PDB file of C-alpha atoms and ligand atoms in Angstrom:
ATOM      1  CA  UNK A   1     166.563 123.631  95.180  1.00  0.00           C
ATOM      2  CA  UNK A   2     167.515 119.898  94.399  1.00  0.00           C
ATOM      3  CA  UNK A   3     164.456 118.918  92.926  1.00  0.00           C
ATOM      4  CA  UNK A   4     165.188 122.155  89.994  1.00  0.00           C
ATOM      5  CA  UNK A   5     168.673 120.315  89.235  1.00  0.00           C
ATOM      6  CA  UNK A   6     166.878 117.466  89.244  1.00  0.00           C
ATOM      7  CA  UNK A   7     164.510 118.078  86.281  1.00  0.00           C
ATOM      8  CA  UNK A   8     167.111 119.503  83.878  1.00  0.00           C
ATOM      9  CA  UNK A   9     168.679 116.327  83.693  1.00  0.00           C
ATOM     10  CA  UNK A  10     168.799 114.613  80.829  1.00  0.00           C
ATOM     11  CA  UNK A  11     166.030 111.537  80.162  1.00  0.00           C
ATOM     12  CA  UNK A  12     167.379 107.390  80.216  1.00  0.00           C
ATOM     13  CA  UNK A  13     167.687 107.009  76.300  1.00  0.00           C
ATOM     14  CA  UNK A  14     164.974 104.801  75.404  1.00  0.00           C
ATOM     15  CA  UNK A  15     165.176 101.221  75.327  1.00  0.00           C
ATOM     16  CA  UNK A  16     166.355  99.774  71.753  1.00  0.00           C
ATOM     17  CA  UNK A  17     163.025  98.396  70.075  1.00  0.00           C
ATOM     18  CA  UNK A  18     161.833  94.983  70.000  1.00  0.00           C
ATOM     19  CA  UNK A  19     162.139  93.081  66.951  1.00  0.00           C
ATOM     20  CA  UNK A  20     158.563  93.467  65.031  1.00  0.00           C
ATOM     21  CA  UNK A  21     156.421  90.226  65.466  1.00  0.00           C
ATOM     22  CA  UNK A  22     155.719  89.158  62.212  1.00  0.00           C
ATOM     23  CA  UNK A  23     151.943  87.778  63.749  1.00  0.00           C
ATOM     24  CA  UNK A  24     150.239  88.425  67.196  1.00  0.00           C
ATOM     25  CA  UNK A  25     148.632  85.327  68.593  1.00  0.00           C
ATOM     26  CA  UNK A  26     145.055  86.360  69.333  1.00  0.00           C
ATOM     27  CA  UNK A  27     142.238  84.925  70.733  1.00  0.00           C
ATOM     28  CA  UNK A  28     138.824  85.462  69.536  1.00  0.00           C
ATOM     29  CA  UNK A  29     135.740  86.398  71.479  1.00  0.00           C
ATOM     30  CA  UNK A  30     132.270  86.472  70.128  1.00  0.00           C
ATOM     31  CA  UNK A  31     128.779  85.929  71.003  1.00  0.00           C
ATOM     32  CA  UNK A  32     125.906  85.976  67.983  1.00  0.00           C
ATOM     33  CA  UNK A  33     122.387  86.215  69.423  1.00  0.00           C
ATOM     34  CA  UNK A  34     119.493  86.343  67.568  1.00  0.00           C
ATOM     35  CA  UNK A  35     115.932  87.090  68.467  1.00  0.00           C
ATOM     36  CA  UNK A  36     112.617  86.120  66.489  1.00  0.00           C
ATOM     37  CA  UNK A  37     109.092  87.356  67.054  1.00  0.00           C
ATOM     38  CA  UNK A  38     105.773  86.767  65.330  1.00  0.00           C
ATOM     39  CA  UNK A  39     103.185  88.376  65.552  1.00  0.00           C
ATOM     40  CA  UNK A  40      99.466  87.535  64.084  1.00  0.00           C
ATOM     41  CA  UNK A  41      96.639  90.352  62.661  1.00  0.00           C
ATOM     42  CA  UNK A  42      94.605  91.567  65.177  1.00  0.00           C
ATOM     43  CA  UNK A  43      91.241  90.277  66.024  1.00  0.00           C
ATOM     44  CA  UNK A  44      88.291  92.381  67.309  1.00  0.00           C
ATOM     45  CA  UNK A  45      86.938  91.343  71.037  1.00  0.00           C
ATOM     46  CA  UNK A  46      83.922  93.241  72.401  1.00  0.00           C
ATOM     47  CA  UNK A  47      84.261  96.249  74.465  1.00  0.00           C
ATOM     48  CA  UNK A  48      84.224  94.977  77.966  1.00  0.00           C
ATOM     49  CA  UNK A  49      86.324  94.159  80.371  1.00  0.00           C
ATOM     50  CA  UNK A  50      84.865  91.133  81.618  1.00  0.00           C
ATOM     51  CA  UNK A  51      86.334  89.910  77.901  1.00  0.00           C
ATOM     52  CA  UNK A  52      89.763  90.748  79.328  1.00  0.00           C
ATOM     53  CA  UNK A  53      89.507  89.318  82.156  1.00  0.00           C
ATOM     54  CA  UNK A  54      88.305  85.956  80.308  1.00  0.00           C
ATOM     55  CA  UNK A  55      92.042  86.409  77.646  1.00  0.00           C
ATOM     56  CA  UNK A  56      93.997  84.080  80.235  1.00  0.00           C
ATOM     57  CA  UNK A  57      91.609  81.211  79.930  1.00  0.00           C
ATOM     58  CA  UNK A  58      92.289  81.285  76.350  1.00  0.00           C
ATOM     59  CA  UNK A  59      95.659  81.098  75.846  1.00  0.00           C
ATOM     60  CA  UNK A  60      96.027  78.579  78.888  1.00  0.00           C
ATOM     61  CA  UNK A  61      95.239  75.073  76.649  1.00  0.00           C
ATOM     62  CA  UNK A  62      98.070  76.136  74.640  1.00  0.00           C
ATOM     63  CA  UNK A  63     100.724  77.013  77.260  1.00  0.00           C
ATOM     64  CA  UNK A  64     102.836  74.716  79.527  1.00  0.00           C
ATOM     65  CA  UNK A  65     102.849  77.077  82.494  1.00  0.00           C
ATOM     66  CA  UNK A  66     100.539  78.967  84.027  1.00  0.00           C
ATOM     67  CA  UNK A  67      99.733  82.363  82.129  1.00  0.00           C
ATOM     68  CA  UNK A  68     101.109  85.387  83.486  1.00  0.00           C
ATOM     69  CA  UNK A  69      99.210  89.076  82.869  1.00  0.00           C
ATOM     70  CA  UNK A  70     101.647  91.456  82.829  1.00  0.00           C
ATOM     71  CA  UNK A  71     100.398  95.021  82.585  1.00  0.00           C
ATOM     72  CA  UNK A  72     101.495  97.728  80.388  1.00  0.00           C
ATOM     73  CA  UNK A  73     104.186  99.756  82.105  1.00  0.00           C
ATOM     74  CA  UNK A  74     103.006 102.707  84.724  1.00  0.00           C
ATOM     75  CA  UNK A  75     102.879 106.117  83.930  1.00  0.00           C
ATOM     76  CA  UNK A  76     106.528 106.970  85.890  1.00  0.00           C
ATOM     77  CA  UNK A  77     108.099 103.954  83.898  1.00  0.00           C
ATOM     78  CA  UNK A  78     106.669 104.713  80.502  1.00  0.00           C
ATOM     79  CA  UNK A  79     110.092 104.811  79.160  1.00  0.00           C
ATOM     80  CA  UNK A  80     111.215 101.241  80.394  1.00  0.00           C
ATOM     81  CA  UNK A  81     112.906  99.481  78.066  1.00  0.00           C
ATOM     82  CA  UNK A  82     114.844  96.371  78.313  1.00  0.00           C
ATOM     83  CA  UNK A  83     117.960  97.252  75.920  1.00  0.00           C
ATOM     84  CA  UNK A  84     121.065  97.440  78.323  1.00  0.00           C
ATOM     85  CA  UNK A  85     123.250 100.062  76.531  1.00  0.00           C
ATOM     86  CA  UNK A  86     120.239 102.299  77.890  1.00  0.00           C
ATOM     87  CA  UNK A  87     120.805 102.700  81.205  1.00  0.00           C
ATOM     88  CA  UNK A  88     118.255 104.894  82.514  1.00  0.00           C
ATOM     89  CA  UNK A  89     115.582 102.947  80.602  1.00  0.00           C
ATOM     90  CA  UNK A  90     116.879  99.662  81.577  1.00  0.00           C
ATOM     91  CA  UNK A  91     116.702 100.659  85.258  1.00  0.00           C
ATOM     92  CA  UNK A  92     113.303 101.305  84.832  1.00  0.00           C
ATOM     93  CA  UNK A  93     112.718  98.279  83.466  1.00  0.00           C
ATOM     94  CA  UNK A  94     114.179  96.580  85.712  1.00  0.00           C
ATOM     95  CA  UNK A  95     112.092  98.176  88.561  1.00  0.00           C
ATOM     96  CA  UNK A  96     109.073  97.679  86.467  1.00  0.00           C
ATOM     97  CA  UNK A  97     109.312  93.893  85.933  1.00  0.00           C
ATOM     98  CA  UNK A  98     111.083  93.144  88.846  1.00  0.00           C
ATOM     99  CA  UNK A  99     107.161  91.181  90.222  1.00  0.00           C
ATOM    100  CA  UNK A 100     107.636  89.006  86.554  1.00  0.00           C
ATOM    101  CA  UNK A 101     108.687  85.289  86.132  1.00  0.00           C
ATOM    102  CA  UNK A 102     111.446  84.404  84.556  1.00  0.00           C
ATOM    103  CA  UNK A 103     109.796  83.151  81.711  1.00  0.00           C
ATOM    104  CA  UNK A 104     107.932  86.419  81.674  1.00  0.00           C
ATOM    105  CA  UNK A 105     110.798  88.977  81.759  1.00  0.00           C
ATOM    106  CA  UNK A 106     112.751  86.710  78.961  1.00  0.00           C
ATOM    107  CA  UNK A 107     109.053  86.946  76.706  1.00  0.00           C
ATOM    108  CA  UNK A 108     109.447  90.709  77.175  1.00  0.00           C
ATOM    109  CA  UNK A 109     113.065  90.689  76.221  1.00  0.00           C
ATOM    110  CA  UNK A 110     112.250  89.129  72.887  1.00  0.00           C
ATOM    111  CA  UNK A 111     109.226  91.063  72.138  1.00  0.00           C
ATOM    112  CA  UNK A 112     110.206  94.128  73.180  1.00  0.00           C
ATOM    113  CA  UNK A 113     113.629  94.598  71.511  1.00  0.00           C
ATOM    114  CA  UNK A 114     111.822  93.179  68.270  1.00  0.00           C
ATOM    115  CA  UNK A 115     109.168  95.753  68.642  1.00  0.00           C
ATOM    116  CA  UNK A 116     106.660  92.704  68.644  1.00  0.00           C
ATOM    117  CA  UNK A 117     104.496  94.156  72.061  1.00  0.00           C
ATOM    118  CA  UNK A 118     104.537  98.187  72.925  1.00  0.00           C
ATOM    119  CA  UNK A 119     104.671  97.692  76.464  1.00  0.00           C
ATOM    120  CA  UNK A 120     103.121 101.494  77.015  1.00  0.00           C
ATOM    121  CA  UNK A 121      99.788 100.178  75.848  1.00  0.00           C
ATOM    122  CA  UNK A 122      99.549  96.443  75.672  1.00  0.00           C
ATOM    123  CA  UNK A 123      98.396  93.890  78.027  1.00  0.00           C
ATOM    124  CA  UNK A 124     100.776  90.627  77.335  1.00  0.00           C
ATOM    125  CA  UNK A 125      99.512  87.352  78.414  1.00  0.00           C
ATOM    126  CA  UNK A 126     102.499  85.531  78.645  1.00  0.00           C
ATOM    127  CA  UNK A 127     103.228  81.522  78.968  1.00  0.00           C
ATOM    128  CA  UNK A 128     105.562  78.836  77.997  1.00  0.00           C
ATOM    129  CA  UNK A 129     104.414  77.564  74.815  1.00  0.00           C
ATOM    130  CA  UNK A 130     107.306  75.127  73.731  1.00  0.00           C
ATOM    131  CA  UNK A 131     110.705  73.994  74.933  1.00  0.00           C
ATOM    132  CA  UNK A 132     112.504  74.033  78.371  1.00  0.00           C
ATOM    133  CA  UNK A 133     113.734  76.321  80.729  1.00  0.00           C
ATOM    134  CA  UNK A 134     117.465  76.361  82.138  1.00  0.00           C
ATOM    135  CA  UNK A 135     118.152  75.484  86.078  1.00  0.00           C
ATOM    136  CA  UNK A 136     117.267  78.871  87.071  1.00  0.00           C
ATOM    137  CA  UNK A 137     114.094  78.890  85.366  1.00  0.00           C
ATOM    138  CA  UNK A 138     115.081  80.974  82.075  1.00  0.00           C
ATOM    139  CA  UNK A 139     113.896  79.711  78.859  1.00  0.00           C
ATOM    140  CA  UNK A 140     116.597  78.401  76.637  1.00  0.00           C
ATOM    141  CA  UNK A 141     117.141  79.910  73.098  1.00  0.00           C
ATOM    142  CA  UNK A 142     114.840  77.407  71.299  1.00  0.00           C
ATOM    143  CA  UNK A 143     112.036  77.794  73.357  1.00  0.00           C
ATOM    144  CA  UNK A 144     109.149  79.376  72.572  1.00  0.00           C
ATOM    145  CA  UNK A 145     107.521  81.899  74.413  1.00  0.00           C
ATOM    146  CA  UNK A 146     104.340  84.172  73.984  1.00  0.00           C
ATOM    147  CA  UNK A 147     100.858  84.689  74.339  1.00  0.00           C
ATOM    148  CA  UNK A 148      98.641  86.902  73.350  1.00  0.00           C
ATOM    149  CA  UNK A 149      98.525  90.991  73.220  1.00  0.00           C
ATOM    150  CA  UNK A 150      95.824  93.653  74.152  1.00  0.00           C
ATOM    151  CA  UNK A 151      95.170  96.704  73.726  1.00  0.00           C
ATOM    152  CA  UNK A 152      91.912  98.722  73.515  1.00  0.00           C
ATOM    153  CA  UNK A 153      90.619 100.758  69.969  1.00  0.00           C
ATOM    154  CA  UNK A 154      91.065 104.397  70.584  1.00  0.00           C
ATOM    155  CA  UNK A 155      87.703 105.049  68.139  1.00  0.00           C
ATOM    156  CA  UNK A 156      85.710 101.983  69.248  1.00  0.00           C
ATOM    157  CA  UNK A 157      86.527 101.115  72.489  1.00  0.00           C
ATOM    158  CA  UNK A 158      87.035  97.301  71.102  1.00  0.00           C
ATOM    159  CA  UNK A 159      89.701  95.265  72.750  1.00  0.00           C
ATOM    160  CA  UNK A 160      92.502  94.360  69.712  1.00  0.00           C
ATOM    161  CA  UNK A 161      93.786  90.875  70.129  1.00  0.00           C
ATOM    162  CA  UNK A 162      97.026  89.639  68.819  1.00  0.00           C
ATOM    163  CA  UNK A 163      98.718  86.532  68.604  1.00  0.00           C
ATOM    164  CA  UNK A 164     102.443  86.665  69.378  1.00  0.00           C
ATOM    165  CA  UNK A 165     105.391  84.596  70.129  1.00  0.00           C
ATOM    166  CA  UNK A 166     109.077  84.958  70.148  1.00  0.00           C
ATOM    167  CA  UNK A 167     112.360  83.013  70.600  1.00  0.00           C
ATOM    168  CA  UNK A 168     116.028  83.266  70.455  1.00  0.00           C
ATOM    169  CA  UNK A 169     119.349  83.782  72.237  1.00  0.00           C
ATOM    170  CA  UNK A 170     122.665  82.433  71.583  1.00  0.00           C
ATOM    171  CA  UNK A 171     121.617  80.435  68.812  1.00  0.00           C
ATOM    172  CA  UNK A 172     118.390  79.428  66.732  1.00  0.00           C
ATOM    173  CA  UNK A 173     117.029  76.302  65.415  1.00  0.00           C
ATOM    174  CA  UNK A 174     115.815  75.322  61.942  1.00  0.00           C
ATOM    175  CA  UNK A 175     112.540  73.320  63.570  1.00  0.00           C
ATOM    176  CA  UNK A 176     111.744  76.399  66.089  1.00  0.00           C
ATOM    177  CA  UNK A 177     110.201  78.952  63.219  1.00  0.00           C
ATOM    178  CA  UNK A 178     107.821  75.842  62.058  1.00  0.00           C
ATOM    179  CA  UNK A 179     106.930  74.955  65.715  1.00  0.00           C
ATOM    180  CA  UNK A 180     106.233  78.884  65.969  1.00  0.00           C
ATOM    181  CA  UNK A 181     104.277  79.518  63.101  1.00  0.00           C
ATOM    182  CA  UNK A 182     101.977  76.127  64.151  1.00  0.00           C
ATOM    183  CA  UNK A 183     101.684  78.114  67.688  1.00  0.00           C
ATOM    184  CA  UNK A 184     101.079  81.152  66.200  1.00  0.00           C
ATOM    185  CA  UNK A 185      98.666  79.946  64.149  1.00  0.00           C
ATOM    186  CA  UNK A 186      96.675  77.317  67.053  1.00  0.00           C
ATOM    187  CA  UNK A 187      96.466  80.884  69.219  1.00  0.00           C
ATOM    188  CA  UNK A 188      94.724  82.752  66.725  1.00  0.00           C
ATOM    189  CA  UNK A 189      92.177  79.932  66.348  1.00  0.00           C
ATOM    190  CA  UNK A 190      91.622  80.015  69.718  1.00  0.00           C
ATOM    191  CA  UNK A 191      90.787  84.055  70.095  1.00  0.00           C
ATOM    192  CA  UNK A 192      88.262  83.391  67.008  1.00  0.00           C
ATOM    193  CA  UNK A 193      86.977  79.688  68.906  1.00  0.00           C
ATOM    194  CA  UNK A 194      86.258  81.221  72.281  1.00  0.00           C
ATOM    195  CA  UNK A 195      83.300  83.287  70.740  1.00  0.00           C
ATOM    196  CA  UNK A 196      84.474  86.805  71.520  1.00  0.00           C
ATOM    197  CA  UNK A 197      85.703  87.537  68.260  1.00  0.00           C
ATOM    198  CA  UNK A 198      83.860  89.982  66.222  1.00  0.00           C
ATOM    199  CA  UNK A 199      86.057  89.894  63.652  1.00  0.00           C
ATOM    200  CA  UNK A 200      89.296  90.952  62.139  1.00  0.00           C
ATOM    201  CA  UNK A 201      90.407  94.240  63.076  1.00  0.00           C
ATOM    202  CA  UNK A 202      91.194  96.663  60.513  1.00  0.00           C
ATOM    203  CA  UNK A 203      94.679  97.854  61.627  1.00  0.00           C
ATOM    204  CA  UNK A 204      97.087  95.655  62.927  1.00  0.00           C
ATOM    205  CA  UNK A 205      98.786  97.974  63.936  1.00  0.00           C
ATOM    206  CA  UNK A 206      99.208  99.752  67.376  1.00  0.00           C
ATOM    207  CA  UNK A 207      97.901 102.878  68.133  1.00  0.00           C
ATOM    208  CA  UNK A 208     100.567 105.951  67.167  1.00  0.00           C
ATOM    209  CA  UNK A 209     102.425 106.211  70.477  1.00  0.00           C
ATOM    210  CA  UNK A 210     104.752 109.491  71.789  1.00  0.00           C
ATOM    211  CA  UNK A 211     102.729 112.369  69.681  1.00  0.00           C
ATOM    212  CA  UNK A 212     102.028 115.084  71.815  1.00  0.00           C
ATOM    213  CA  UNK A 213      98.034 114.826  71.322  1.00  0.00           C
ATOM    214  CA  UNK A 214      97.654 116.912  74.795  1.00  0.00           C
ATOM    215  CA  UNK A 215      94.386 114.406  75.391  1.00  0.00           C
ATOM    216  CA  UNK A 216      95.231 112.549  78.398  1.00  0.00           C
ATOM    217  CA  UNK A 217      93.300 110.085  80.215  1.00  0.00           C
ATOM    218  CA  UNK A 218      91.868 110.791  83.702  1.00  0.00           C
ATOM    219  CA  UNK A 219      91.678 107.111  84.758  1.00  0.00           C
ATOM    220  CA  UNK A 220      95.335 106.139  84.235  1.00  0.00           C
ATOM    221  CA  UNK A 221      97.394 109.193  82.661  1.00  0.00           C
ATOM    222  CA  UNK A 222      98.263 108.004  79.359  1.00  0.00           C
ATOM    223  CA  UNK A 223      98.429 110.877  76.901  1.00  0.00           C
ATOM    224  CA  UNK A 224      96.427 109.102  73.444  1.00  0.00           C
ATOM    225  CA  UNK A 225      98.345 109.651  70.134  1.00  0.00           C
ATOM    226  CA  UNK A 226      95.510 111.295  68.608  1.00  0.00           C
ATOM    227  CA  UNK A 227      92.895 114.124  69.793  1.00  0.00           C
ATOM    228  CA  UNK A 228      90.671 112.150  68.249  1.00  0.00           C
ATOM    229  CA  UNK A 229      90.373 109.404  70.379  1.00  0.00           C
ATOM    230  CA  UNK A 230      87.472 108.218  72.196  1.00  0.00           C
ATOM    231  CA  UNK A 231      88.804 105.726  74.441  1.00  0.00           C
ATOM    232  CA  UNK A 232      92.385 105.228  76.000  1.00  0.00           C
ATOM    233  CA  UNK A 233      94.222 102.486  74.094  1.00  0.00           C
ATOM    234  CA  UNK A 234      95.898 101.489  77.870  1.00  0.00           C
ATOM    235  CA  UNK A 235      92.864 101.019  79.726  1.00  0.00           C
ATOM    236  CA  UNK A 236      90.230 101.088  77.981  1.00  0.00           C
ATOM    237  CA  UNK A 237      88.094 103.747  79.582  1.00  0.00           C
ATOM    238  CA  UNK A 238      86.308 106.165  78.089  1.00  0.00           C
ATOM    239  CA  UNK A 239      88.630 109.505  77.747  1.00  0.00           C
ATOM    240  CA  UNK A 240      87.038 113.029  78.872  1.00  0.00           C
ATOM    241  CA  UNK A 241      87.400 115.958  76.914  1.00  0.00           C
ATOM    242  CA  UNK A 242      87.646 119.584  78.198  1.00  0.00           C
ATOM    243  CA  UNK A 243      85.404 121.813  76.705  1.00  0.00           C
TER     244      UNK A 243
HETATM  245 ZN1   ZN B   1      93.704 105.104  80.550  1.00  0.00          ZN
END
């Protein structure tokens, strides 16, 4: 019965306090990153994948490594994304682009968090267009990386071309936006010089992604945003209806 005697007895008083510091000696911690992505108006290419196949060849003059395609994300990673306060996502992602370069996987980073590329439908031919990488072959912040992005017309069947590049990190550079916009500007010219452009395409803009349209494409599973569409934005194929 010790351990009952035991409790009942009274606490230690408490220590007397400590004089209040007039200032606590801190130090700081911070990291400011920024990222910056362009991207260009979309250009009309013809309905073919032979065209596609042809994309690397264009951006290549322009790059200063070989072009990488990477693909839009699978079907069972459609929800990849590379923001690291989303863990599921990011896992994903990480499965998903574990195949990519360096210089790849940092192009998505940019892009992607800037909502530049929409990695469920677009095609991103990526390169080195400016700048150097660090020792393990990661480009630093005021390089410039990009490419250009595909996807296919949901009503057409057209492939939709843009130009885009993106840069950034821990720090930015006042000469790396004009470099950019010259880059962004020399890939555009070289869509409309390979002769595959048909023209500008009406709407920049990417097809409307996540509505539940219920039309879903038998070649690769991507459900379209709209029942009205004739093709899948993804890959291009024709979609088939039920009756
Ligand atoms: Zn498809």
């Amino acid at each position: 019965m010790s351990f009952l005697r035991r409790k009942k007895r009274e606490a230690e008083p408490p220590p007397p306090p400590m004089p209040e510091p007039e200032e606590v000696t801190a130090q700081e911690y911070a990291v400011r990153l920024a990222f910056v992505a362009r991207s260009s108006d979309g250009l009309r290419l013809k309905a073919d994948q032979a065209v596609a196949r042809a994309i690397p060849g264009i951006v290549e003059p322009l790059s200063q490594t070989p072009i990488e395609v990477i693909e839009p994300l699978p079907l069972e990673y459609s929800d990849a994304s590379p923001a690291i306060e989303r863990f599921n996502e990011v896992q994903q992602w990480v499965l998903a682009r574990r195949d990519v370069s360096p210089i790849g996987r940092h192009g998505l980073y940019v892009l992607e968090m800037t909502d530049a590329l929409d990695m469920t439908v677009d095609t991103f031919f990526s390169g080195l267009l400016h700048g150097d990488t660090d020792t393990s072959g990661y480009p630093e912040y005021n390089a410039i990386v990009g490419g250009l992005a595909s996807h296919w017309d949901e009503l057409s069947g057209e492939l939709i071309v843009r130009a885009v590049i993106g840069w950034g990190g821990k720090g930015l550079r006042g000469d790396t936006e004009r470099i950019g916009q010259k880059l962004l500007a020399s890939l555009y010219q070289q869509v409309v010089a390979s002769g595959y452009s048909l023209g500008e395409a009406e709407q920049a803009r990417l097809p409307a992604i996540g509505s539940r349209s219920g039309l879903t494409c038998a070649h690769c599973g991507f459900e379209a945003g709209s029942a009205a569409a004739f093709y899948c934005p993804k890959c291009g194929m024709r979609m088939v209806r039920g009756t």
